């Protein structure tokens, strides 16, 4: 039995970031698998860094290759900047920003203790 849809989404979205980066999401609201065989994907509803909702699809496209796409991200695109995550409108104006650095060694589980 493989990983749960929630675990797959969390590990993929964090794993594709530079080491030590905060994830773009606060929490995974719900997650489930959809499809079968090569068309199987994990779909997650997330609460993003600024409280906005988003829907992501994580899929395998090769033997050891995973990808994701944002199926729904109301409020504008997000990008990881040196100061943290920002959300911009179509003209590039910053709408919201996460400008704090994590105090925890595990940004998804702030109560984790260092080893």
Short mmCIF file of C-alpha atoms in Angstrom, two decimals:
data_model
loop_
_atom_site.label_atom_id
_atom_site.label_comp_id
_atom_site.label_asym_id
_atom_site.label_seq_id
_atom_site.Cartn_x
_atom_site.Cartn_y
_atom_site.Cartn_z
CA UNK A 1 0.00 0.00 0.00
CA UNK A 2 1.38 3.40 -0.95
CA UNK A 3 1.29 6.78 0.73
CA UNK A 4 -1.99 8.54 1.42
CA UNK A 5 -3.06 11.29 -0.96
CA UNK A 6 -2.38 13.88 1.75
CA UNK A 7 1.13 12.55 2.41
CA UNK A 8 1.92 12.44 -1.32
CA UNK A 9 0.77 16.04 -1.83
CA UNK A 10 2.62 17.34 1.25
CA UNK A 11 5.87 15.55 0.41
CA UNK A 12 5.78 16.59 -3.25
CA UNK A 13 4.99 20.28 -2.66
CA UNK A 14 7.66 20.59 0.04
CA UNK A 15 10.15 18.40 -1.84
CA UNK A 16 10.21 20.63 -4.92
CA UNK A 17 11.24 23.71 -2.89
CA UNK A 18 14.76 24.84 -2.01
CA UNK A 19 15.91 23.35 1.33
CA UNK A 20 14.58 25.26 4.34
CA UNK A 21 11.83 27.05 2.39
CA UNK A 22 8.40 27.50 3.92
CA UNK A 23 5.66 25.68 2.02
CA UNK A 24 3.15 27.77 0.10
CA UNK A 25 0.28 26.27 2.07
CA UNK A 26 -0.79 26.42 5.72
CA UNK A 27 -2.67 23.15 5.66
CA UNK A 28 -4.22 20.49 3.50
CA UNK A 29 -7.98 20.70 3.99
CA UNK A 30 -8.77 17.50 2.10
CA UNK A 31 -7.01 15.08 -0.23
CA UNK A 32 -8.06 12.08 -2.30
CA UNK A 33 -6.90 9.98 -5.22
CA UNK A 34 -8.72 10.22 -8.54
CA UNK A 35 -8.41 7.94 -11.55
CA UNK A 36 -6.64 4.62 -12.03
CA UNK A 37 -3.41 3.36 -13.51
CA UNK A 38 -1.32 5.93 -15.33
CA UNK A 39 -4.09 8.53 -14.99
CA UNK A 40 -4.22 8.32 -11.19
CA UNK A 41 -3.53 11.59 -9.41
CA UNK A 42 -3.80 13.02 -5.92
CA UNK A 43 -6.08 16.04 -5.66
CA UNK A 44 -5.85 18.33 -2.66
CA UNK A 45 -7.76 21.33 -1.40
CA UNK A 46 -5.34 23.61 0.41
CA UNK A 47 -5.33 26.70 2.55
CA UNK A 48 -2.52 28.83 1.17
CA UNK A 49 -0.03 30.97 3.13
CA UNK A 50 -2.40 33.95 3.01
CA UNK A 51 -5.59 32.06 3.86
CA UNK A 52 -6.82 31.81 0.25
CA UNK A 53 -8.03 28.41 -1.01
CA UNK A 54 -6.36 26.44 -3.79
CA UNK A 55 -6.71 23.08 -5.52
CA UNK A 56 -3.61 21.17 -6.60
CA UNK A 57 -3.18 17.97 -8.62
CA UNK A 58 -0.06 15.84 -8.08
CA UNK A 59 0.67 13.18 -10.69
CA UNK A 60 3.41 10.77 -11.71
CA UNK A 61 4.71 11.31 -15.24
CA UNK A 62 7.69 8.95 -15.23
CA UNK A 63 9.27 6.15 -13.18
CA UNK A 64 10.69 8.53 -10.56
CA UNK A 65 9.25 11.82 -11.76
CA UNK A 66 6.36 13.71 -10.19
CA UNK A 67 4.69 16.92 -11.21
CA UNK A 68 1.90 19.15 -10.04
CA UNK A 69 -0.46 21.73 -11.44
CA UNK A 70 -2.68 24.24 -9.75
CA UNK A 71 -6.22 23.43 -10.90
CA UNK A 72 -7.70 26.38 -9.03
CA UNK A 73 -5.97 29.30 -7.33
CA UNK A 74 -8.34 32.23 -6.80
CA UNK A 75 -6.72 35.47 -5.76
CA UNK A 76 -3.74 35.42 -8.14
CA UNK A 77 -0.48 33.60 -8.74
CA UNK A 78 2.02 32.85 -5.96
CA UNK A 79 5.80 32.94 -6.11
CA UNK A 80 8.62 32.23 -3.69
CA UNK A 81 10.77 35.32 -3.22
CA UNK A 82 13.84 35.75 -0.96
CA UNK A 83 11.58 37.30 1.71
CA UNK A 84 8.94 34.53 1.52
CA UNK A 85 5.82 33.74 -0.48
CA UNK A 86 3.97 36.54 -2.28
CA UNK A 87 0.72 36.63 -4.23
CA UNK A 88 0.53 38.98 -7.21
CA UNK A 89 -2.21 40.14 -9.53
CA UNK A 90 -1.91 40.00 -13.33
CA UNK A 91 0.02 43.30 -13.37
CA UNK A 92 2.60 42.07 -10.84
CA UNK A 93 1.29 44.07 -7.89
CA UNK A 94 1.80 42.28 -4.58
CA UNK A 95 -1.55 41.45 -3.00
CA UNK A 96 -0.32 39.54 0.05
CA UNK A 97 2.96 38.29 1.43
CA UNK A 98 4.38 35.88 3.97
CA UNK A 99 7.41 37.71 5.27
CA UNK A 100 8.22 35.63 8.33
CA UNK A 101 10.70 32.81 8.55
CA UNK A 102 9.83 29.55 10.30
CA UNK A 103 10.97 29.18 13.88
CA UNK A 104 10.49 25.42 13.72
CA UNK A 105 12.77 22.93 11.96
CA UNK A 106 9.57 21.57 10.35
CA UNK A 107 7.53 24.43 8.83
CA UNK A 108 4.50 22.18 8.26
CA UNK A 109 4.53 20.92 11.86
CA UNK A 110 5.51 23.93 13.98
CA UNK A 111 5.51 21.83 17.16
CA UNK A 112 8.26 19.51 15.90
CA UNK A 113 11.41 19.42 17.97
CA UNK A 114 14.93 19.44 16.58
CA UNK A 115 16.70 16.08 16.65
#
